[in-house]
């Protein structure tokens, strides 16, 4: 953690990881064609689980000792799904 800012990972680096691993891959695309959804339906739940699986190792690699705790996907103001570490 940066002692001055209190951030575990700089915001611009986190944004770049999310863009590269999730937004660029899933945004404005036909999710049924993505290999991650060849065996499952691309529901909000499955997208969030896949995003977590993509981001967790990337964040750990970007900052040793850092770990992703939670991913939240919001479809609408009333419909969202949250997933996190499974112990």
PDB file of N, CA and C in Angstrom:
ATOM      1  N   UNK A   1       0.846  -1.169   0.000  1.00  0.00           N
ATOM      2  CA  UNK A   1       0.000   0.000   0.000  1.00  0.00           C
ATOM      3  C   UNK A   1       0.893   1.234   0.000  1.00  0.00           C
ATOM      4  N   UNK A   2       0.479   2.221  -0.764  1.00  0.00           N
ATOM      5  CA  UNK A   2       1.185   3.492  -0.787  1.00  0.00           C
ATOM      6  C   UNK A   2       0.891   4.232   0.522  1.00  0.00           C
ATOM      7  N   UNK A   3       1.919   4.507   1.332  1.00  0.00           N
ATOM      8  CA  UNK A   3       1.668   5.120   2.634  1.00  0.00           C
ATOM      9  C   UNK A   3       1.101   6.537   2.549  1.00  0.00           C
ATOM     10  N   UNK A   4       1.379   7.228   1.459  1.00  0.00           N
ATOM     11  CA  UNK A   4       0.891   8.600   1.320  1.00  0.00           C
ATOM     12  C   UNK A   4      -0.566   8.646   0.887  1.00  0.00           C
ATOM     13  N   UNK A   5      -0.930   7.840  -0.116  1.00  0.00           N
ATOM     14  CA  UNK A   5      -2.299   7.881  -0.659  1.00  0.00           C
ATOM     15  C   UNK A   5      -3.234   6.875   0.011  1.00  0.00           C
ATOM     16  N   UNK A   6      -2.663   5.815   0.575  1.00  0.00           N
ATOM     17  CA  UNK A   6      -3.489   4.758   1.146  1.00  0.00           C
ATOM     18  C   UNK A   6      -4.025   3.790   0.106  1.00  0.00           C
ATOM     19  N   UNK A   7      -3.655   3.984  -1.144  1.00  0.00           N
ATOM     20  CA  UNK A   7      -4.135   3.115  -2.217  1.00  0.00           C
ATOM     21  C   UNK A   7      -3.275   1.859  -2.315  1.00  0.00           C
ATOM     22  N   UNK A   8      -3.931   0.751  -2.551  1.00  0.00           N
ATOM     23  CA  UNK A   8      -3.218  -0.501  -2.768  1.00  0.00           C
ATOM     24  C   UNK A   8      -2.668  -0.540  -4.189  1.00  0.00           C
ATOM     25  N   UNK A   9      -3.431  -0.024  -5.126  1.00  0.00           N
ATOM     26  CA  UNK A   9      -3.046   0.025  -6.532  1.00  0.00           C
ATOM     27  C   UNK A   9      -3.510   1.361  -7.089  1.00  0.00           C
ATOM     28  N   UNK A  10      -2.635   2.049  -7.791  1.00  0.00           N
ATOM     29  CA  UNK A  10      -2.984   3.351  -8.336  1.00  0.00           C
ATOM     30  C   UNK A  10      -4.218   3.247  -9.221  1.00  0.00           C
ATOM     31  N   UNK A  11      -5.071   4.249  -9.141  1.00  0.00           N
ATOM     32  CA  UNK A  11      -6.355   4.235  -9.856  1.00  0.00           C
ATOM     33  C   UNK A  11      -6.176   4.025 -11.356  1.00  0.00           C
ATOM     34  N   UNK A  12      -5.197   4.694 -11.961  1.00  0.00           N
ATOM     35  CA  UNK A  12      -5.003   4.545 -13.407  1.00  0.00           C
ATOM     36  C   UNK A  12      -4.562   3.128 -13.776  1.00  0.00           C
ATOM     37  N   UNK A  13      -3.779   2.481 -12.918  1.00  0.00           N
ATOM     38  CA  UNK A  13      -3.376   1.094 -13.185  1.00  0.00           C
ATOM     39  C   UNK A  13      -4.559   0.147 -13.030  1.00  0.00           C
ATOM     40  N   UNK A  14      -5.381   0.383 -12.003  1.00  0.00           N
ATOM     41  CA  UNK A  14      -6.577  -0.438 -11.816  1.00  0.00           C
ATOM     42  C   UNK A  14      -7.534  -0.262 -12.989  1.00  0.00           C
ATOM     43  N   UNK A  15      -7.756   0.981 -13.403  1.00  0.00           N
ATOM     44  CA  UNK A  15      -8.628   1.242 -14.555  1.00  0.00           C
ATOM     45  C   UNK A  15      -8.115   0.535 -15.805  1.00  0.00           C
ATOM     46  N   UNK A  16      -6.804   0.556 -16.020  1.00  0.00           N
ATOM     47  CA  UNK A  16      -6.217  -0.097 -17.194  1.00  0.00           C
ATOM     48  C   UNK A  16      -6.412  -1.613 -17.132  1.00  0.00           C
ATOM     49  N   UNK A  17      -6.257  -2.199 -15.946  1.00  0.00           N
ATOM     50  CA  UNK A  17      -6.477  -3.643 -15.796  1.00  0.00           C
ATOM     51  C   UNK A  17      -7.926  -4.015 -16.076  1.00  0.00           C
ATOM     52  N   UNK A  18      -8.854  -3.243 -15.531  1.00  0.00           N
ATOM     53  CA  UNK A  18     -10.279  -3.519 -15.751  1.00  0.00           C
ATOM     54  C   UNK A  18     -10.615  -3.365 -17.230  1.00  0.00           C
ATOM     55  N   UNK A  19     -10.091  -2.329 -17.863  1.00  0.00           N
ATOM     56  CA  UNK A  19     -10.357  -2.126 -19.289  1.00  0.00           C
ATOM     57  C   UNK A  19      -9.817  -3.294 -20.112  1.00  0.00           C
ATOM     58  N   UNK A  20      -8.579  -3.672 -19.866  1.00  0.00           N
ATOM     59  CA  UNK A  20      -7.941  -4.725 -20.666  1.00  0.00           C
ATOM     60  C   UNK A  20      -8.546  -6.102 -20.427  1.00  0.00           C
ATOM     61  N   UNK A  21      -8.878  -6.415 -19.183  1.00  0.00           N
ATOM     62  CA  UNK A  21      -9.339  -7.762 -18.846  1.00  0.00           C
ATOM     63  C   UNK A  21     -10.844  -7.958 -18.937  1.00  0.00           C
ATOM     64  N   UNK A  22     -11.614  -6.858 -18.830  1.00  0.00           N
ATOM     65  CA  UNK A  22     -13.072  -7.002 -18.773  1.00  0.00           C
ATOM     66  C   UNK A  22     -13.773  -6.141 -19.820  1.00  0.00           C
ATOM     67  N   UNK A  23     -13.606  -4.830 -19.746  1.00  0.00           N
ATOM     68  CA  UNK A  23     -14.389  -3.934 -20.605  1.00  0.00           C
ATOM     69  C   UNK A  23     -14.099  -4.128 -22.086  1.00  0.00           C
ATOM     70  N   UNK A  24     -12.824  -4.203 -22.460  1.00  0.00           N
ATOM     71  CA  UNK A  24     -12.483  -4.383 -23.873  1.00  0.00           C
ATOM     72  C   UNK A  24     -12.966  -5.737 -24.390  1.00  0.00           C
ATOM     73  N   UNK A  25     -12.975  -6.709 -23.525  1.00  0.00           N
ATOM     74  CA  UNK A  25     -13.374  -8.066 -23.924  1.00  0.00           C
ATOM     75  C   UNK A  25     -14.887  -8.217 -24.014  1.00  0.00           C
ATOM     76  N   UNK A  26     -15.615  -7.712 -23.013  1.00  0.00           N
ATOM     77  CA  UNK A  26     -17.046  -7.960 -22.934  1.00  0.00           C
ATOM     78  C   UNK A  26     -17.907  -6.793 -23.395  1.00  0.00           C
ATOM     79  N   UNK A  27     -17.362  -5.596 -23.410  1.00  0.00           N
ATOM     80  CA  UNK A  27     -18.162  -4.433 -23.777  1.00  0.00           C
ATOM     81  C   UNK A  27     -18.501  -4.425 -25.259  1.00  0.00           C
ATOM     82  N   UNK A  28     -19.751  -4.170 -25.572  1.00  0.00           N
ATOM     83  CA  UNK A  28     -20.220  -4.051 -26.957  1.00  0.00           C
ATOM     84  C   UNK A  28     -19.858  -5.277 -27.790  1.00  0.00           C
ATOM     85  N   UNK A  29     -20.060  -6.454 -27.210  1.00  0.00           N
ATOM     86  CA  UNK A  29     -19.771  -7.684 -27.943  1.00  0.00           C
ATOM     87  C   UNK A  29     -20.887  -8.689 -27.703  1.00  0.00           C
ATOM     88  N   UNK A  30     -20.924  -9.687 -28.539  1.00  0.00           N
ATOM     89  CA  UNK A  30     -21.888 -10.771 -28.383  1.00  0.00           C
ATOM     90  C   UNK A  30     -21.275 -11.789 -27.421  1.00  0.00           C
ATOM     91  N   UNK A  31     -21.725 -11.759 -26.194  1.00  0.00           N
ATOM     92  CA  UNK A  31     -21.109 -12.578 -25.149  1.00  0.00           C
ATOM     93  C   UNK A  31     -21.237 -14.071 -25.418  1.00  0.00           C
ATOM     94  N   UNK A  32     -22.268 -14.477 -26.123  1.00  0.00           N
ATOM     95  CA  UNK A  32     -22.422 -15.899 -26.440  1.00  0.00           C
ATOM     96  C   UNK A  32     -21.269 -16.424 -27.286  1.00  0.00           C
ATOM     97  N   UNK A  33     -20.561 -15.530 -27.980  1.00  0.00           N
ATOM     98  CA  UNK A  33     -19.429 -15.940 -28.810  1.00  0.00           C
ATOM     99  C   UNK A  33     -18.111 -16.000 -28.042  1.00  0.00           C
ATOM    100  N   UNK A  34     -18.095 -15.515 -26.815  1.00  0.00           N
ATOM    101  CA  UNK A  34     -16.864 -15.520 -26.021  1.00  0.00           C
ATOM    102  C   UNK A  34     -16.628 -16.926 -25.472  1.00  0.00           C
ATOM    103  N   UNK A  35     -15.387 -17.419 -25.537  1.00  0.00           N
ATOM    104  CA  UNK A  35     -15.092 -18.765 -25.032  1.00  0.00           C
ATOM    105  C   UNK A  35     -15.480 -18.979 -23.566  1.00  0.00           C
ATOM    106  N   UNK A  36     -15.475 -17.927 -22.774  1.00  0.00           N
ATOM    107  CA  UNK A  36     -15.844 -18.063 -21.361  1.00  0.00           C
ATOM    108  C   UNK A  36     -17.294 -18.500 -21.191  1.00  0.00           C
ATOM    109  N   UNK A  37     -18.109 -18.235 -22.211  1.00  0.00           N
ATOM    110  CA  UNK A  37     -19.530 -18.555 -22.108  1.00  0.00           C
ATOM    111  C   UNK A  37     -19.953 -19.659 -23.079  1.00  0.00           C
ATOM    112  N   UNK A  38     -18.991 -20.449 -23.508  1.00  0.00           N
ATOM    113  CA  UNK A  38     -19.303 -21.570 -24.395  1.00  0.00           C
ATOM    114  C   UNK A  38     -20.136 -22.625 -23.673  1.00  0.00           C
ATOM    115  N   UNK A  39     -19.921 -22.763 -22.369  1.00  0.00           N
ATOM    116  CA  UNK A  39     -20.598 -23.801 -21.588  1.00  0.00           C
ATOM    117  C   UNK A  39     -21.597 -23.235 -20.584  1.00  0.00           C
ATOM    118  N   UNK A  40     -21.738 -21.910 -20.548  1.00  0.00           N
ATOM    119  CA  UNK A  40     -22.658 -21.290 -19.590  1.00  0.00           C
ATOM    120  C   UNK A  40     -23.323 -20.067 -20.209  1.00  0.00           C
ATOM    121  N   UNK A  41     -24.448 -19.697 -19.682  1.00  0.00           N
ATOM    122  CA  UNK A  41     -25.205 -18.541 -20.162  1.00  0.00           C
ATOM    123  C   UNK A  41     -24.566 -17.272 -19.599  1.00  0.00           C
ATOM    124  N   UNK A  42     -24.397 -16.222 -20.415  1.00  0.00           N
ATOM    125  CA  UNK A  42     -23.779 -14.993 -19.923  1.00  0.00           C
ATOM    126  C   UNK A  42     -24.736 -14.124 -19.100  1.00  0.00           C
ATOM    127  N   UNK A  43     -25.146 -14.640 -17.962  1.00  0.00           N
ATOM    128  CA  UNK A  43     -25.980 -13.872 -17.039  1.00  0.00           C
ATOM    129  C   UNK A  43     -25.091 -12.898 -16.273  1.00  0.00           C
ATOM    130  N   UNK A  44     -25.712 -11.955 -15.573  1.00  0.00           N
ATOM    131  CA  UNK A  44     -24.935 -11.019 -14.750  1.00  0.00           C
ATOM    132  C   UNK A  44     -24.076 -11.786 -13.749  1.00  0.00           C
ATOM    133  N   UNK A  45     -24.629 -12.837 -13.181  1.00  0.00           N
ATOM    134  CA  UNK A  45     -23.888 -13.643 -12.215  1.00  0.00           C
ATOM    135  C   UNK A  45     -22.639 -14.258 -12.846  1.00  0.00           C
ATOM    136  N   UNK A  46     -22.799 -14.862 -14.016  1.00  0.00           N
ATOM    137  CA  UNK A  46     -21.666 -15.506 -14.673  1.00  0.00           C
ATOM    138  C   UNK A  46     -20.655 -14.498 -15.202  1.00  0.00           C
ATOM    139  N   UNK A  47     -21.109 -13.347 -15.651  1.00  0.00           N
ATOM    140  CA  UNK A  47     -20.186 -12.304 -16.100  1.00  0.00           C
ATOM    141  C   UNK A  47     -19.356 -11.808 -14.917  1.00  0.00           C
ATOM    142  N   UNK A  48     -19.993 -11.576 -13.777  1.00  0.00           N
ATOM    143  CA  UNK A  48     -19.267 -11.122 -12.587  1.00  0.00           C
ATOM    144  C   UNK A  48     -18.256 -12.171 -12.130  1.00  0.00           C
ATOM    145  N   UNK A  49     -18.650 -13.430 -12.138  1.00  0.00           N
ATOM    146  CA  UNK A  49     -17.726 -14.504 -11.754  1.00  0.00           C
ATOM    147  C   UNK A  49     -16.531 -14.568 -12.703  1.00  0.00           C
ATOM    148  N   UNK A  50     -16.789 -14.416 -13.997  1.00  0.00           N
ATOM    149  CA  UNK A  50     -15.718 -14.438 -14.986  1.00  0.00           C
ATOM    150  C   UNK A  50     -14.816 -13.224 -14.827  1.00  0.00           C
ATOM    151  N   UNK A  51     -15.403 -12.054 -14.588  1.00  0.00           N
ATOM    152  CA  UNK A  51     -14.610 -10.840 -14.367  1.00  0.00           C
ATOM    153  C   UNK A  51     -13.709 -11.012 -13.147  1.00  0.00           C
ATOM    154  N   UNK A  52     -14.255 -11.577 -12.083  1.00  0.00           N
ATOM    155  CA  UNK A  52     -13.446 -11.820 -10.883  1.00  0.00           C
ATOM    156  C   UNK A  52     -12.278 -12.747 -11.211  1.00  0.00           C
ATOM    157  N   UNK A  53     -12.558 -13.818 -11.932  1.00  0.00           N
ATOM    158  CA  UNK A  53     -11.514 -14.784 -12.289  1.00  0.00           C
ATOM    159  C   UNK A  53     -10.438 -14.156 -13.167  1.00  0.00           C
ATOM    160  N   UNK A  54     -10.812 -13.205 -14.016  1.00  0.00           N
ATOM    161  CA  UNK A  54      -9.850 -12.511 -14.873  1.00  0.00           C
ATOM    162  C   UNK A  54      -9.032 -11.484 -14.098  1.00  0.00           C
ATOM    163  N   UNK A  55      -9.695 -10.751 -13.202  1.00  0.00           N
ATOM    164  CA  UNK A  55      -9.044  -9.638 -12.517  1.00  0.00           C
ATOM    165  C   UNK A  55      -8.186 -10.056 -11.327  1.00  0.00           C
ATOM    166  N   UNK A  56      -8.595 -11.080 -10.601  1.00  0.00           N
ATOM    167  CA  UNK A  56      -7.878 -11.454  -9.375  1.00  0.00           C
ATOM    168  C   UNK A  56      -6.388 -11.714  -9.618  1.00  0.00           C
ATOM    169  N   UNK A  57      -6.013 -12.552 -10.575  1.00  0.00           N
ATOM    170  CA  UNK A  57      -4.578 -12.780 -10.778  1.00  0.00           C
ATOM    171  C   UNK A  57      -3.861 -11.563 -11.362  1.00  0.00           C
ATOM    172  N   UNK A  58      -4.556 -10.764 -12.154  1.00  0.00           N
ATOM    173  CA  UNK A  58      -3.937  -9.569 -12.735  1.00  0.00           C
ATOM    174  C   UNK A  58      -3.605  -8.545 -11.657  1.00  0.00           C
ATOM    175  N   UNK A  59      -4.500  -8.380 -10.702  1.00  0.00           N
ATOM    176  CA  UNK A  59      -4.259  -7.437  -9.610  1.00  0.00           C
ATOM    177  C   UNK A  59      -3.139  -7.947  -8.709  1.00  0.00           C
ATOM    178  N   UNK A  60      -3.142  -9.234  -8.423  1.00  0.00           N
ATOM    179  CA  UNK A  60      -2.074  -9.813  -7.598  1.00  0.00           C
ATOM    180  C   UNK A  60      -0.713  -9.651  -8.269  1.00  0.00           C
ATOM    181  N   UNK A  61      -0.672  -9.777  -9.588  1.00  0.00           N
ATOM    182  CA  UNK A  61       0.585  -9.614 -10.315  1.00  0.00           C
ATOM    183  C   UNK A  61       1.016  -8.152 -10.383  1.00  0.00           C
ATOM    184  N   UNK A  62       0.044  -7.250 -10.446  1.00  0.00           N
ATOM    185  CA  UNK A  62       0.355  -5.825 -10.552  1.00  0.00           C
ATOM    186  C   UNK A  62       0.916  -5.260  -9.257  1.00  0.00           C
ATOM    187  N   UNK A  63       0.495  -5.825  -8.147  1.00  0.00           N
ATOM    188  CA  UNK A  63       0.965  -5.338  -6.839  1.00  0.00           C
ATOM    189  C   UNK A  63       1.105  -6.536  -5.907  1.00  0.00           C
ATOM    190  N   UNK A  64       2.325  -7.047  -5.721  1.00  0.00           N
ATOM    191  CA  UNK A  64       2.523  -8.189  -4.832  1.00  0.00           C
ATOM    192  C   UNK A  64       1.890  -7.939  -3.460  1.00  0.00           C
ATOM    193  N   UNK A  65       1.145  -8.927  -3.014  1.00  0.00           N
ATOM    194  CA  UNK A  65       0.450  -8.817  -1.738  1.00  0.00           C
ATOM    195  C   UNK A  65      -0.968  -8.302  -1.859  1.00  0.00           C
ATOM    196  N   UNK A  66      -1.306  -7.713  -3.006  1.00  0.00           N
ATOM    197  CA  UNK A  66      -2.670  -7.207  -3.211  1.00  0.00           C
ATOM    198  C   UNK A  66      -3.575  -8.355  -3.621  1.00  0.00           C
ATOM    199  N   UNK A  67      -4.841  -8.239  -3.273  1.00  0.00           N
ATOM    200  CA  UNK A  67      -5.802  -9.252  -3.710  1.00  0.00           C
ATOM    201  C   UNK A  67      -7.143  -8.593  -3.973  1.00  0.00           C
ATOM    202  N   UNK A  68      -7.837  -9.120  -4.936  1.00  0.00           N
ATOM    203  CA  UNK A  68      -9.181  -8.659  -5.251  1.00  0.00           C
ATOM    204  C   UNK A  68     -10.137  -9.317  -4.275  1.00  0.00           C
ATOM    205  N   UNK A  69     -10.995  -8.525  -3.674  1.00  0.00           N
ATOM    206  CA  UNK A  69     -11.923  -9.045  -2.682  1.00  0.00           C
ATOM    207  C   UNK A  69     -13.312  -9.218  -3.265  1.00  0.00           C
ATOM    208  N   UNK A  70     -13.722  -8.302  -4.154  1.00  0.00           N
ATOM    209  CA  UNK A  70     -15.115  -8.311  -4.601  1.00  0.00           C
ATOM    210  C   UNK A  70     -15.234  -7.669  -5.985  1.00  0.00           C
ATOM    211  N   UNK A  71     -16.182  -8.175  -6.761  1.00  0.00           N
ATOM    212  CA  UNK A  71     -16.592  -7.574  -8.035  1.00  0.00           C
ATOM    213  C   UNK A  71     -18.096  -7.395  -7.983  1.00  0.00           C
ATOM    214  N   UNK A  72     -18.551  -6.236  -8.400  1.00  0.00           N
ATOM    215  CA  UNK A  72     -19.991  -5.957  -8.452  1.00  0.00           C
ATOM    216  C   UNK A  72     -20.338  -5.541  -9.874  1.00  0.00           C
ATOM    217  N   UNK A  73     -21.352  -6.184 -10.433  1.00  0.00           N
ATOM    218  CA  UNK A  73     -21.830  -5.861 -11.767  1.00  0.00           C
ATOM    219  C   UNK A  73     -23.259  -5.347 -11.632  1.00  0.00           C
ATOM    220  N   UNK A  74     -23.516  -4.172 -12.170  1.00  0.00           N
ATOM    221  CA  UNK A  74     -24.857  -3.591 -12.116  1.00  0.00           C
ATOM    222  C   UNK A  74     -25.443  -3.547 -13.518  1.00  0.00           C
ATOM    223  N   UNK A  75     -26.551  -4.261 -13.700  1.00  0.00           N
ATOM    224  CA  UNK A  75     -27.270  -4.216 -14.977  1.00  0.00           C
ATOM    225  C   UNK A  75     -28.162  -2.981 -15.022  1.00  0.00           C
ATOM    226  N   UNK A  76     -28.867  -2.763 -13.941  1.00  0.00           N
ATOM    227  CA  UNK A  76     -29.743  -1.599 -13.794  1.00  0.00           C
ATOM    228  C   UNK A  76     -29.636  -1.134 -12.344  1.00  0.00           C
ATOM    229  N   UNK A  77     -30.328  -0.055 -12.006  1.00  0.00           N
ATOM    230  CA  UNK A  77     -30.308   0.409 -10.614  1.00  0.00           C
ATOM    231  C   UNK A  77     -30.911  -0.616  -9.664  1.00  0.00           C
ATOM    232  N   UNK A  78     -31.785  -1.458 -10.181  1.00  0.00           N
ATOM    233  CA  UNK A  78     -32.461  -2.434  -9.328  1.00  0.00           C
ATOM    234  C   UNK A  78     -31.926  -3.854  -9.474  1.00  0.00           C
ATOM    235  N   UNK A  79     -31.029  -4.077 -10.404  1.00  0.00           N
ATOM    236  CA  UNK A  79     -30.540  -5.429 -10.645  1.00  0.00           C
ATOM    237  C   UNK A  79     -29.016  -5.432 -10.696  1.00  0.00           C
ATOM    238  N   UNK A  80     -28.410  -6.103  -9.721  1.00  0.00           N
ATOM    239  CA  UNK A  80     -26.957  -6.205  -9.689  1.00  0.00           C
ATOM    240  C   UNK A  80     -26.566  -7.560  -9.105  1.00  0.00           C
ATOM    241  N   UNK A  81     -25.295  -7.889  -9.290  1.00  0.00           N
ATOM    242  CA  UNK A  81     -24.764  -9.123  -8.726  1.00  0.00           C
ATOM    243  C   UNK A  81     -23.370  -8.842  -8.204  1.00  0.00           C
ATOM    244  N   UNK A  82     -23.060  -9.403  -7.064  1.00  0.00           N
ATOM    245  CA  UNK A  82     -21.758  -9.213  -6.438  1.00  0.00           C
ATOM    246  C   UNK A  82     -21.168 -10.571  -6.107  1.00  0.00           C
ATOM    247  N   UNK A  83     -19.885 -10.719  -6.369  1.00  0.00           N
ATOM    248  CA  UNK A  83     -19.192 -11.954  -6.037  1.00  0.00           C
ATOM    249  C   UNK A  83     -17.835 -11.604  -5.464  1.00  0.00           C
ATOM    250  N   UNK A  84     -17.255 -12.543  -4.766  1.00  0.00           N
ATOM    251  CA  UNK A  84     -15.958 -12.277  -4.158  1.00  0.00           C
ATOM    252  C   UNK A  84     -15.198 -13.549  -3.900  1.00  0.00           C
ATOM    253  N   UNK A  85     -14.219 -13.422  -3.029  1.00  0.00           N
ATOM    254  CA  UNK A  85     -13.383 -14.561  -2.696  1.00  0.00           C
ATOM    255  C   UNK A  85     -14.228 -15.690  -2.119  1.00  0.00           C
ATOM    256  N   UNK A  86     -13.915 -16.885  -2.544  1.00  0.00           N
ATOM    257  CA  UNK A  86     -14.600 -18.070  -2.017  1.00  0.00           C
ATOM    258  C   UNK A  86     -13.591 -18.847  -1.191  1.00  0.00           C
ATOM    259  N   UNK A  87     -13.862 -18.970   0.071  1.00  0.00           N
ATOM    260  CA  UNK A  87     -12.915 -19.658   0.966  1.00  0.00           C
ATOM    261  C   UNK A  87     -13.463 -20.995   1.387  1.00  0.00           C
TER     262      UNK A  87
END
